[in-house]
PDB file of C-alpha atoms in Angstrom:
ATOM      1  CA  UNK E   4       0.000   0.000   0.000  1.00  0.00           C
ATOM      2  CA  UNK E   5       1.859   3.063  -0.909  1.00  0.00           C
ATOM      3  CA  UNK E   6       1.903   6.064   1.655  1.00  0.00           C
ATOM      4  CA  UNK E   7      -0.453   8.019  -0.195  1.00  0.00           C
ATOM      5  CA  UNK E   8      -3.250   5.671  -0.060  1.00  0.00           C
ATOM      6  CA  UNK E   9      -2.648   5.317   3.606  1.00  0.00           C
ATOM      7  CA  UNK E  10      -2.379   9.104   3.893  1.00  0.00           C
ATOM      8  CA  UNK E  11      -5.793   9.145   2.539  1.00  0.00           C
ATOM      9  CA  UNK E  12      -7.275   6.421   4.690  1.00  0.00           C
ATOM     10  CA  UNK E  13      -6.541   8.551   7.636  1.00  0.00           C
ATOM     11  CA  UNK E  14      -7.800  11.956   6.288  1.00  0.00           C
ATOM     12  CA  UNK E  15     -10.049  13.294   8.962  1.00  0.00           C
ATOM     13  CA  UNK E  16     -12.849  16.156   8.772  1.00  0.00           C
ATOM     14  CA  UNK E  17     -14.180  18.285  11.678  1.00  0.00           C
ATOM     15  CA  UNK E  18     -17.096  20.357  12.037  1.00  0.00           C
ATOM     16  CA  UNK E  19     -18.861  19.311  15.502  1.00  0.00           C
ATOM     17  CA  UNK E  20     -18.814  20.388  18.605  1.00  0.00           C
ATOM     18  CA  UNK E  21     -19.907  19.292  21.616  1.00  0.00           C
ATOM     19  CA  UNK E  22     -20.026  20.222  25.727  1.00  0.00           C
ATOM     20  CA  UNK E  23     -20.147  18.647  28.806  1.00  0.00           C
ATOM     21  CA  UNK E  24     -19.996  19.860  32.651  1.00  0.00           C
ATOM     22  CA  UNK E  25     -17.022  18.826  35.523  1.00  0.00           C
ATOM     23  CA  UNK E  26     -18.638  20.635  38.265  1.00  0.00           C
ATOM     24  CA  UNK E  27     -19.370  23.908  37.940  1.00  0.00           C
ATOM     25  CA  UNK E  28     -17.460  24.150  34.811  1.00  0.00           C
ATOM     26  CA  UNK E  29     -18.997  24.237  30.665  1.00  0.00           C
ATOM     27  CA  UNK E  30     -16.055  22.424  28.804  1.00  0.00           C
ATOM     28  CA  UNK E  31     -16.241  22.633  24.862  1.00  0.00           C
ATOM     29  CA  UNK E  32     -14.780  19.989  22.760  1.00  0.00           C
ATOM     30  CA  UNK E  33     -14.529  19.756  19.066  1.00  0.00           C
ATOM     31  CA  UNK E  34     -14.738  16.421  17.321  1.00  0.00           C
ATOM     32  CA  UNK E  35     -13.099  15.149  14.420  1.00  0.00           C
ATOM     33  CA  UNK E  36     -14.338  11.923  12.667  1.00  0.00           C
ATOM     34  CA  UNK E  37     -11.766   9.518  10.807  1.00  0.00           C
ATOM     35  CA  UNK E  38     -12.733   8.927   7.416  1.00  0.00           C
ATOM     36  CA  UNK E  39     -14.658   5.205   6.563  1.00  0.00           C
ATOM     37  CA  UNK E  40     -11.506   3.307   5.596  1.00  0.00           C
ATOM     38  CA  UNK E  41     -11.480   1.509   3.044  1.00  0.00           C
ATOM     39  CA  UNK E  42     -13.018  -2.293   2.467  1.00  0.00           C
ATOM     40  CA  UNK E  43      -9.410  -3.566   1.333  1.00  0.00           C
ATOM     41  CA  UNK E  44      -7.721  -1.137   4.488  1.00  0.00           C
ATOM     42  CA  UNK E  45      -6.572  -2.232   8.154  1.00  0.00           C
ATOM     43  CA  UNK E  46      -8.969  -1.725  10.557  1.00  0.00           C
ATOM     44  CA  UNK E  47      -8.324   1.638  12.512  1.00  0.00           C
ATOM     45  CA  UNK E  48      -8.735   1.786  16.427  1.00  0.00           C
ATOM     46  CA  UNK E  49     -12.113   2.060  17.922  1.00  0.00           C
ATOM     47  CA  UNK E  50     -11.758   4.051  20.687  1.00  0.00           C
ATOM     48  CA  UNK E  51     -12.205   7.580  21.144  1.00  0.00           C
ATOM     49  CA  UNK E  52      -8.856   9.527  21.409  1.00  0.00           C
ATOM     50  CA  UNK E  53      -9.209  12.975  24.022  1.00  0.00           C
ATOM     51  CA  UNK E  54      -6.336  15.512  23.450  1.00  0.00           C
ATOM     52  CA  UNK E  55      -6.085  18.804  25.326  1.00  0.00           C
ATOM     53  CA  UNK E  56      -3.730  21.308  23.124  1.00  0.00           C
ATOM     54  CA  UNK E  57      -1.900  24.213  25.330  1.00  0.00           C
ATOM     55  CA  UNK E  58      -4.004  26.821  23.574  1.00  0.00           C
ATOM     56  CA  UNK E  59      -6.668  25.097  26.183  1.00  0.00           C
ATOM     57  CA  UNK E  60      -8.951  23.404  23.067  1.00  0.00           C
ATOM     58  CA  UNK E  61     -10.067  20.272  23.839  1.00  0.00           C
ATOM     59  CA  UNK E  62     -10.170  18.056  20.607  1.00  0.00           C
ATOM     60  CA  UNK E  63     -11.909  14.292  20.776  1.00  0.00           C
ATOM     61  CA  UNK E  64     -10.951  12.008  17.387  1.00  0.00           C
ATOM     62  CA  UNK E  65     -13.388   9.402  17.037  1.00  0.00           C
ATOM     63  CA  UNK E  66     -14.123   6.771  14.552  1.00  0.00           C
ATOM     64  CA  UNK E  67     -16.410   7.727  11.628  1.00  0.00           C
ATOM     65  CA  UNK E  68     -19.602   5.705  13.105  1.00  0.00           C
ATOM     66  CA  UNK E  69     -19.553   6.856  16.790  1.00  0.00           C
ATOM     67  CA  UNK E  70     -22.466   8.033  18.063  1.00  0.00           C
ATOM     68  CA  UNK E  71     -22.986  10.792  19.889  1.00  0.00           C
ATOM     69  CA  UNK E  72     -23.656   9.150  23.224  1.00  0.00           C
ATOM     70  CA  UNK E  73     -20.131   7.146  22.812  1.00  0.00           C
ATOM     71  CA  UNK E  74     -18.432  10.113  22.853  1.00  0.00           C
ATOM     72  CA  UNK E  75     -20.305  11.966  25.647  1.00  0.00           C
ATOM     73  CA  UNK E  76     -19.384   8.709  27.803  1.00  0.00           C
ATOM     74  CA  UNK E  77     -15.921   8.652  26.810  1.00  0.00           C
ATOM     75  CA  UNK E  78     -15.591  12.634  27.638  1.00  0.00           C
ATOM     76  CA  UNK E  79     -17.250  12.284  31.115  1.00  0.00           C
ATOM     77  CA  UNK E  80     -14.867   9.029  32.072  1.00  0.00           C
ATOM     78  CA  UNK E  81     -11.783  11.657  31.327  1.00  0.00           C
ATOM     79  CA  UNK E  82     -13.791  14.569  32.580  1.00  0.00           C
ATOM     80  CA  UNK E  83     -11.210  14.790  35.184  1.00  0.00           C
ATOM     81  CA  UNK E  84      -8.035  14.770  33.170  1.00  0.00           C
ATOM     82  CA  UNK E  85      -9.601  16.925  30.444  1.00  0.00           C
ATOM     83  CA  UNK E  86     -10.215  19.598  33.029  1.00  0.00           C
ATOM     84  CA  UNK E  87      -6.489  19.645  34.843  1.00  0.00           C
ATOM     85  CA  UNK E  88      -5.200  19.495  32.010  1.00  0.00           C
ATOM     86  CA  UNK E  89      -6.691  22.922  30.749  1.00  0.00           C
ATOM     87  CA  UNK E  90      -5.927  24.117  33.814  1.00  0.00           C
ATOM     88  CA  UNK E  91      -2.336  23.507  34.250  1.00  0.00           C
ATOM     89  CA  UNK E  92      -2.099  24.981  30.243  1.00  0.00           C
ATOM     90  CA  UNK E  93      -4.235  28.072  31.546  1.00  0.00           C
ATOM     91  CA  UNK E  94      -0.874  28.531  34.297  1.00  0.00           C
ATOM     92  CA  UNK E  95       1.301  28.291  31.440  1.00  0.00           C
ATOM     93  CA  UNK E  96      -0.278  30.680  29.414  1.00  0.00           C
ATOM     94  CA  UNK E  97      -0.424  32.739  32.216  1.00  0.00           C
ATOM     95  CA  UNK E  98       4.053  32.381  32.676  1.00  0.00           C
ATOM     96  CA  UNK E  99       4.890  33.066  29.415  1.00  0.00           C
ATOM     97  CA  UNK E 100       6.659  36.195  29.903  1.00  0.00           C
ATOM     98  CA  UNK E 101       8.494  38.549  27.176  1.00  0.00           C
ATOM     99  CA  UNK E 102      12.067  37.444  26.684  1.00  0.00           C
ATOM    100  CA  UNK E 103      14.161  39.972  28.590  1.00  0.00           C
ATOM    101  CA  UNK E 104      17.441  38.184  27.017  1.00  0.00           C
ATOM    102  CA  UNK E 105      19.288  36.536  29.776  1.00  0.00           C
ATOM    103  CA  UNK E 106      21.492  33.821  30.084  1.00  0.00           C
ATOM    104  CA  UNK E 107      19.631  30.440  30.896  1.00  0.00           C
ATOM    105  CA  UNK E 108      16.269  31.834  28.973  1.00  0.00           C
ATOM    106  CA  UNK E 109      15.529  29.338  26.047  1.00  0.00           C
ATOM    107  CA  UNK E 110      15.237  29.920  22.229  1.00  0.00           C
ATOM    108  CA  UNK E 111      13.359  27.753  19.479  1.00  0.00           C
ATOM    109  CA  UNK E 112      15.037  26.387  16.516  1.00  0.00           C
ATOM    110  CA  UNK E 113      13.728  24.354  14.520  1.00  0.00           C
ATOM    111  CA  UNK E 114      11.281  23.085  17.195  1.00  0.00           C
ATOM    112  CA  UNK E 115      14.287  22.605  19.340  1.00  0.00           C
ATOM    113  CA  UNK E 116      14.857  24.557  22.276  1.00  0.00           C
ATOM    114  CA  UNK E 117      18.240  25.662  23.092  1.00  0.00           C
ATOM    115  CA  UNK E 118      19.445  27.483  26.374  1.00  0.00           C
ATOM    116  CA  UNK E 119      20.772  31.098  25.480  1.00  0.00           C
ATOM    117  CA  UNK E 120      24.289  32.013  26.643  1.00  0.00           C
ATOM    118  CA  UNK E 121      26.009  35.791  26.754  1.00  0.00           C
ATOM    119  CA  UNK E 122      29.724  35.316  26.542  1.00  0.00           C
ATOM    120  CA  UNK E 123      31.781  38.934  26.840  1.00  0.00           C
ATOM    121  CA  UNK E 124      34.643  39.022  24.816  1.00  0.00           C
ATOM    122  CA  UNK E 125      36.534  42.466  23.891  1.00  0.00           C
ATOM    123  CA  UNK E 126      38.476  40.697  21.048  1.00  0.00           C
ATOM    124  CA  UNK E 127      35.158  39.190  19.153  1.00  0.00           C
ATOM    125  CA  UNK E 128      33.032  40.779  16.860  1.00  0.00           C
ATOM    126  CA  UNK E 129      29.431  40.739  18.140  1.00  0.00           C
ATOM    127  CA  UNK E 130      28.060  37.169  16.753  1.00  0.00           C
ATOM    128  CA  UNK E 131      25.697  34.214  17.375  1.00  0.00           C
ATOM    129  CA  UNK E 132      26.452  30.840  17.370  1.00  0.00           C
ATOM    130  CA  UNK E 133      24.503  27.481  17.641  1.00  0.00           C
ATOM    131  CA  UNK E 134      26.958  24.898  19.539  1.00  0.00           C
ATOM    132  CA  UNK E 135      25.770  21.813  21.550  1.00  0.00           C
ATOM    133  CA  UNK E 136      22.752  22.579  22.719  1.00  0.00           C
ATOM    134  CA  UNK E 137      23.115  26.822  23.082  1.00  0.00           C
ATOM    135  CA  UNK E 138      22.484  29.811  21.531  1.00  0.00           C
ATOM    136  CA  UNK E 139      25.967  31.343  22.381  1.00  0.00           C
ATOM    137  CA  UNK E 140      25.875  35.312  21.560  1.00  0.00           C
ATOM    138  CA  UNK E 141      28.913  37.069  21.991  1.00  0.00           C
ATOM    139  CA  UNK E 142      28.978  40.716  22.603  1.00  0.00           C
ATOM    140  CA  UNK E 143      32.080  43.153  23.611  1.00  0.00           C
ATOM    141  CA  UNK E 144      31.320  44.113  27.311  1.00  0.00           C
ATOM    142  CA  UNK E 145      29.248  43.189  30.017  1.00  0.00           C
ATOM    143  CA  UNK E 146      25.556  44.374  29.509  1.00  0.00           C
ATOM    144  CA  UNK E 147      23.839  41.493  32.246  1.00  0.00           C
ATOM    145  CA  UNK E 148      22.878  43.884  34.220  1.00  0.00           C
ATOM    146  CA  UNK E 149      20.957  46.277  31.995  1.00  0.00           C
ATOM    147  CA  UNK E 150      17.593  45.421  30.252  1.00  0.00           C
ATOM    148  CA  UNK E 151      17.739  48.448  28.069  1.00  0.00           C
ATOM    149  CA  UNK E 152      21.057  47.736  26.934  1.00  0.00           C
ATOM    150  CA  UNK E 153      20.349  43.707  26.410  1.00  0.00           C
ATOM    151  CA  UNK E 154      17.003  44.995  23.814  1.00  0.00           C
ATOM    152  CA  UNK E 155      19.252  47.183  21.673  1.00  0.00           C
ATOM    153  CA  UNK E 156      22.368  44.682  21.615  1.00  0.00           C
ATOM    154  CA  UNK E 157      21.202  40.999  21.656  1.00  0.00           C
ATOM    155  CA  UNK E 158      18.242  41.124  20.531  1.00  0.00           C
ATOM    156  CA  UNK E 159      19.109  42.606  17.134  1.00  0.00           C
ATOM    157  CA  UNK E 160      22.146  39.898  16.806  1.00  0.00           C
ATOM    158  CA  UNK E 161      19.269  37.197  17.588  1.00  0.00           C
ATOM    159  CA  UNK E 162      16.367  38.792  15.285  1.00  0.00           C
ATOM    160  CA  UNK E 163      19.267  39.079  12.926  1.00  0.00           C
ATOM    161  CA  UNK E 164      20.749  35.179  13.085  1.00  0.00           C
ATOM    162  CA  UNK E 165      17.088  33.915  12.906  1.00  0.00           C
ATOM    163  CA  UNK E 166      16.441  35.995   9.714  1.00  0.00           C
ATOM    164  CA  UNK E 167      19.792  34.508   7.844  1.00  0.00           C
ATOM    165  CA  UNK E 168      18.727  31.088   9.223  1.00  0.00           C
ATOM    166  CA  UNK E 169      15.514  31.482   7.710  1.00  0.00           C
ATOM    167  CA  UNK E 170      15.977  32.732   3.991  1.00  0.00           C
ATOM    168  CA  UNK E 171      18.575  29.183   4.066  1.00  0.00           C
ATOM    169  CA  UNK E 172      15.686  27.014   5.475  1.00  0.00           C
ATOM    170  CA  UNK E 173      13.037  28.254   3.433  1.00  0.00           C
ATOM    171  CA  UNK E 174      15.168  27.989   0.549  1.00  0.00           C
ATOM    172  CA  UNK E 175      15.869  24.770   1.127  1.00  0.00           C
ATOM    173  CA  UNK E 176      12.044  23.265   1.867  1.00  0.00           C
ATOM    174  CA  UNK E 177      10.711  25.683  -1.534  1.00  0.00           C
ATOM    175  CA  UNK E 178      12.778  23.521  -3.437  1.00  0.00           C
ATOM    176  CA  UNK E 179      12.399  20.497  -1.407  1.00  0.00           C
ATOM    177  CA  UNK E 180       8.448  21.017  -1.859  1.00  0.00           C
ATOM    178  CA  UNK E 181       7.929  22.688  -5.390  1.00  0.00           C
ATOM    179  CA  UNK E 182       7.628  19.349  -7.227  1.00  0.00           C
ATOM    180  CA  UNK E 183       4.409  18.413  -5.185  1.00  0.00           C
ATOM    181  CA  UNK E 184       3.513  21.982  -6.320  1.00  0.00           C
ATOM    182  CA  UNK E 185       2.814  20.799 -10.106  1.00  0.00           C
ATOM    183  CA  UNK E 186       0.392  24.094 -10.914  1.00  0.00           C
ATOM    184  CA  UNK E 187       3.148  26.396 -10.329  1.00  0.00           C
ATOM    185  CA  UNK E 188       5.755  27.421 -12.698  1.00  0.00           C
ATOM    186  CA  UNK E 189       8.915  28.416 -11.841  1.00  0.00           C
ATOM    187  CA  UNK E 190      10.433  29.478  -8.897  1.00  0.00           C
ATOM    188  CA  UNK E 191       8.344  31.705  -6.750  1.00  0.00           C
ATOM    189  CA  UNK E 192       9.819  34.735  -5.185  1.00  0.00           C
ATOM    190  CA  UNK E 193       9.397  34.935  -1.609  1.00  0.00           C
ATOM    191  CA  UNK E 194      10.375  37.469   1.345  1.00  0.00           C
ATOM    192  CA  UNK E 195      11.198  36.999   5.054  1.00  0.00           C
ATOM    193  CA  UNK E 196       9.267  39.682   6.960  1.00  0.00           C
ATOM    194  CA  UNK E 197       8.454  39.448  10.991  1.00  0.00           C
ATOM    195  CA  UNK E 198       4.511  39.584  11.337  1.00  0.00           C
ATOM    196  CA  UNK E 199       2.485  39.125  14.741  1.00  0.00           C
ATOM    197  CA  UNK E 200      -0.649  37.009  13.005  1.00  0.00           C
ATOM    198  CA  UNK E 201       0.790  35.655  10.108  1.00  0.00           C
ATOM    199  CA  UNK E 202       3.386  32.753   9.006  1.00  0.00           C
ATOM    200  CA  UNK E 203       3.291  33.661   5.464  1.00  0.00           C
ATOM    201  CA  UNK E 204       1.221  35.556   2.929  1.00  0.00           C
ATOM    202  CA  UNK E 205       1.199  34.723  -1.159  1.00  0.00           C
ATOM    203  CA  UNK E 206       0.044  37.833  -3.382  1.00  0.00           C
ATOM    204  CA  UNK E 207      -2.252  37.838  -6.230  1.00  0.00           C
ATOM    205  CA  UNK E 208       1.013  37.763  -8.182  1.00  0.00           C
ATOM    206  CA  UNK E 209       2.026  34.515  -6.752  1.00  0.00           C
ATOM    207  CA  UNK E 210       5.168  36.195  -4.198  1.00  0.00           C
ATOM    208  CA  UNK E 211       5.184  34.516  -0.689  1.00  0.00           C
ATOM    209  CA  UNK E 212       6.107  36.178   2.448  1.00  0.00           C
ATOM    210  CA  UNK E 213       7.240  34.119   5.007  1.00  0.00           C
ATOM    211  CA  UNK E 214       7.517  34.882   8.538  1.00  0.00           C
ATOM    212  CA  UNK E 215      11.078  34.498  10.042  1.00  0.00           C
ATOM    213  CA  UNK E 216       9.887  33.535  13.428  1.00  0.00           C
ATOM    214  CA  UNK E 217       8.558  30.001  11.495  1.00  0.00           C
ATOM    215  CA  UNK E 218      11.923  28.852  11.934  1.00  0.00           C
ATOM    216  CA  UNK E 219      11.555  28.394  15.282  1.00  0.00           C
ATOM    217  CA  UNK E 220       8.888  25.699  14.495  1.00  0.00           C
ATOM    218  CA  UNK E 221       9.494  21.701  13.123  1.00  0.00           C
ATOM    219  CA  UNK E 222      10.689  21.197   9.758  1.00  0.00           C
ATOM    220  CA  UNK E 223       7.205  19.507   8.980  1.00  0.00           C
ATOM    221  CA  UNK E 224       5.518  23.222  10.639  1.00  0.00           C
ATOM    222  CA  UNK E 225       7.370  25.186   7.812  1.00  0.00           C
ATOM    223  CA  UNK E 226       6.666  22.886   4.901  1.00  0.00           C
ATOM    224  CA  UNK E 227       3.091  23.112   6.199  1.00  0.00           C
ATOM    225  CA  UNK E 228       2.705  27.150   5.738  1.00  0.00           C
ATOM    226  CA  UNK E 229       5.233  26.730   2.331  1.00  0.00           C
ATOM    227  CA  UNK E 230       2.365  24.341   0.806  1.00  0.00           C
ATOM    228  CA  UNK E 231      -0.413  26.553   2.062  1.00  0.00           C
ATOM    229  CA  UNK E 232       1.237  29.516   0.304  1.00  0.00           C
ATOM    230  CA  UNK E 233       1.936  27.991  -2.438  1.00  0.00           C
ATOM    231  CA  UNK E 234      -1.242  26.016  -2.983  1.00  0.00           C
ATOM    232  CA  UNK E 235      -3.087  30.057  -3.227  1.00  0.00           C
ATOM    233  CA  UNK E 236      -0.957  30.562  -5.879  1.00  0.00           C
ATOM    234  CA  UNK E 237      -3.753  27.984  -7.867  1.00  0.00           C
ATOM    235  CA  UNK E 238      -6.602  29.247  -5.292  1.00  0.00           C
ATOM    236  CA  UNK E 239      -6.449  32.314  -3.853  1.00  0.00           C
ATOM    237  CA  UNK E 240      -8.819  31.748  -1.218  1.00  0.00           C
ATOM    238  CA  UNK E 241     -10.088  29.150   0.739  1.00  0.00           C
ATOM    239  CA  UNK E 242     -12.483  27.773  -0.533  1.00  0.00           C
ATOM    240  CA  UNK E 243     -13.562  23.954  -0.937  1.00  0.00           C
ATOM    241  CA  UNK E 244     -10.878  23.411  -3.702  1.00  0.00           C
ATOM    242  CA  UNK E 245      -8.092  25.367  -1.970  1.00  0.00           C
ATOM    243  CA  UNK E 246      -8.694  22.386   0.485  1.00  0.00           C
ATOM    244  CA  UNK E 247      -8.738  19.608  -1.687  1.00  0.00           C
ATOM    245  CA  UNK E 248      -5.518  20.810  -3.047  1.00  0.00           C
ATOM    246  CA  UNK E 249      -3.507  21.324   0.379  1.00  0.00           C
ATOM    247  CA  UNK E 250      -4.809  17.770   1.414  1.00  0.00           C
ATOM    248  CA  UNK E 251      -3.287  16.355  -1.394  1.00  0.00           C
ATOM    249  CA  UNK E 252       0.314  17.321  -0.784  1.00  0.00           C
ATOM    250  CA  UNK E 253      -0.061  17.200   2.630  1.00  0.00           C
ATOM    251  CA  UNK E 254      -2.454  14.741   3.770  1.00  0.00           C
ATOM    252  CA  UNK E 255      -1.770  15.336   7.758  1.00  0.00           C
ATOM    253  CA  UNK E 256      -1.965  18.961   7.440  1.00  0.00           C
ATOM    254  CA  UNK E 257      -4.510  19.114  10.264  1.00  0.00           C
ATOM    255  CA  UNK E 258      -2.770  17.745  12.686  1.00  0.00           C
ATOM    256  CA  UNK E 259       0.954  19.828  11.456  1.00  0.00           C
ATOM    257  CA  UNK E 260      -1.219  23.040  11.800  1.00  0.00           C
ATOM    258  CA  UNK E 261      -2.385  21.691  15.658  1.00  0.00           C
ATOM    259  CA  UNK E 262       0.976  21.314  16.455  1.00  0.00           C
ATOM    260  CA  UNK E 263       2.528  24.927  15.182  1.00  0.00           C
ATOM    261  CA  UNK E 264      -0.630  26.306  16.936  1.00  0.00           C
ATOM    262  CA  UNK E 265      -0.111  24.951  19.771  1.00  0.00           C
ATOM    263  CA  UNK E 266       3.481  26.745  20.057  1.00  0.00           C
ATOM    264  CA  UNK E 267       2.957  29.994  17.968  1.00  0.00           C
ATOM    265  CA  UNK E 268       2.562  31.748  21.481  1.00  0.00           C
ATOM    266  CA  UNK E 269       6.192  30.497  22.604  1.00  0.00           C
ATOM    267  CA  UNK E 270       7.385  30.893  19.058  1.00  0.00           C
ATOM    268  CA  UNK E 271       6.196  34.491  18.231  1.00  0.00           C
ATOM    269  CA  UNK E 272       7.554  35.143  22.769  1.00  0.00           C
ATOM    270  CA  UNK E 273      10.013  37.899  21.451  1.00  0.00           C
TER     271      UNK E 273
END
């Protein structure tokens, strides 16, 4: 069975919701329903799979057939777990503070985190460096002590490493990914520009603009919003067919977008 056919089989579609009370608490879950394999296809699991995201959404992925009471049941056996769980994600939410550039303070790359070190030395040009496990920044003089000073020196020479870091990357995955990409001809143009709400943008004229921050996220994250750009490029919208289209180059796409949702707050944390 090649992997497309398998990719298929496991294509899922959402658009219910449901609630349910743990004590004096209303907890909203969505529900996505795996497709009816097919007759020749192995036999998916039966059970009802509960996953809390950190963004707090509570998402239940059943098999096609369940019935509404199933999944009620299976919600209220986990009522309690569903509802620590959102609330230990609410606390987090709650620490994620803005990076004030400190040694021991962690930075993403490529869904990795990696411990931030200042090193002072006088006879080194200001750089940044990844090296076994750190972000190692060097810088002329001793600034630990000053916030102002650490937001006008280091975090330009980290905004600045993660842009050159990005233009490679996304080089790299736009021609790893253009031959799923079949409708588009050429080589698309693309810029890196920092935006608060957006990983990437395409233009009527087929340009992308990707977001340099996405290179904080998985490999699989950035080929997600690559193929979303580019599949606007044939559709620019989002309509039905924009849909079909991103399914079929990335079949999972549902569950790549969950995951760089669930970190854009820690990923866009400047």
């Amino acid at each position: 069975m090649s992997k497309q056919t398998v990719a298929a089989e496991l294509r899922t579609t959402t658009n219910e919701r449901g609630v349910f009370t743990y004590g004096n608490d209303t907890i909203h879950y969505d529900v996505i329903r795996k497709s009816k394999p097919a007759d020749n296809a192995k036999k998916t699991a039966r059970k009802v799979i509960i996953k809390v995201h950190p963004d707090q959404r509570v998402v239940a992925t059943v098999p096609h057939d369940a019935s509404d009471d199933a999944i009620q049941e299976a919600m209220h056996k986990r009522a309690r777990w569903i509802w620590q769980s959102i609330d230990e994600f609410a606390k987090q939410k709650d620490s994620v503070l803005p990076k004030r550039y400190v040694s021991g303070e962690t930075q993403f790359y490529l869904g990795k985190r990696y411990v931030l070190k200042l090193i002072n030395d006088a006879e080194q040009d200001p750089n940044v460096k990844l090296s076994r496990g750190k972000l190692n920044v060097t810088i002329k003089y001793d600034i630990s002590k000053n916030n102002d000073d650490r937001l006008v020196k280091i975090k330009p020479l980290i905004d600045k490493w993660y842009q050159h870091k990005a233009k490679a990357i996304f080089h790299e995955r736009l021609a790893e990914l253009l031959p799923k990409a079949t409708w588009v001809t050429g080589i698309p143009s693309f810029r890196v520009m920092a935006m608060k709400k957006q990983w990437g943008s395409c233009s009527t004229k087929g340009n992308l603009m990707l977001n340099p921050h996405l290179v904080k996220a998985p490999k699989e994250c950035i080929d997600y919003v690559i193929l979303h750009e580019l599949c606007h490029i044939a559709e620019h919208n989002h309509s039905e067919r924009f849909w079909r289209l991103l399914t079929q180059v990335m079949p999972n796409w549902k569950e790549v977008k969950a995951r760089l949702d669930d970190m854009a707050e820690m990923y866009l944390n400047e």
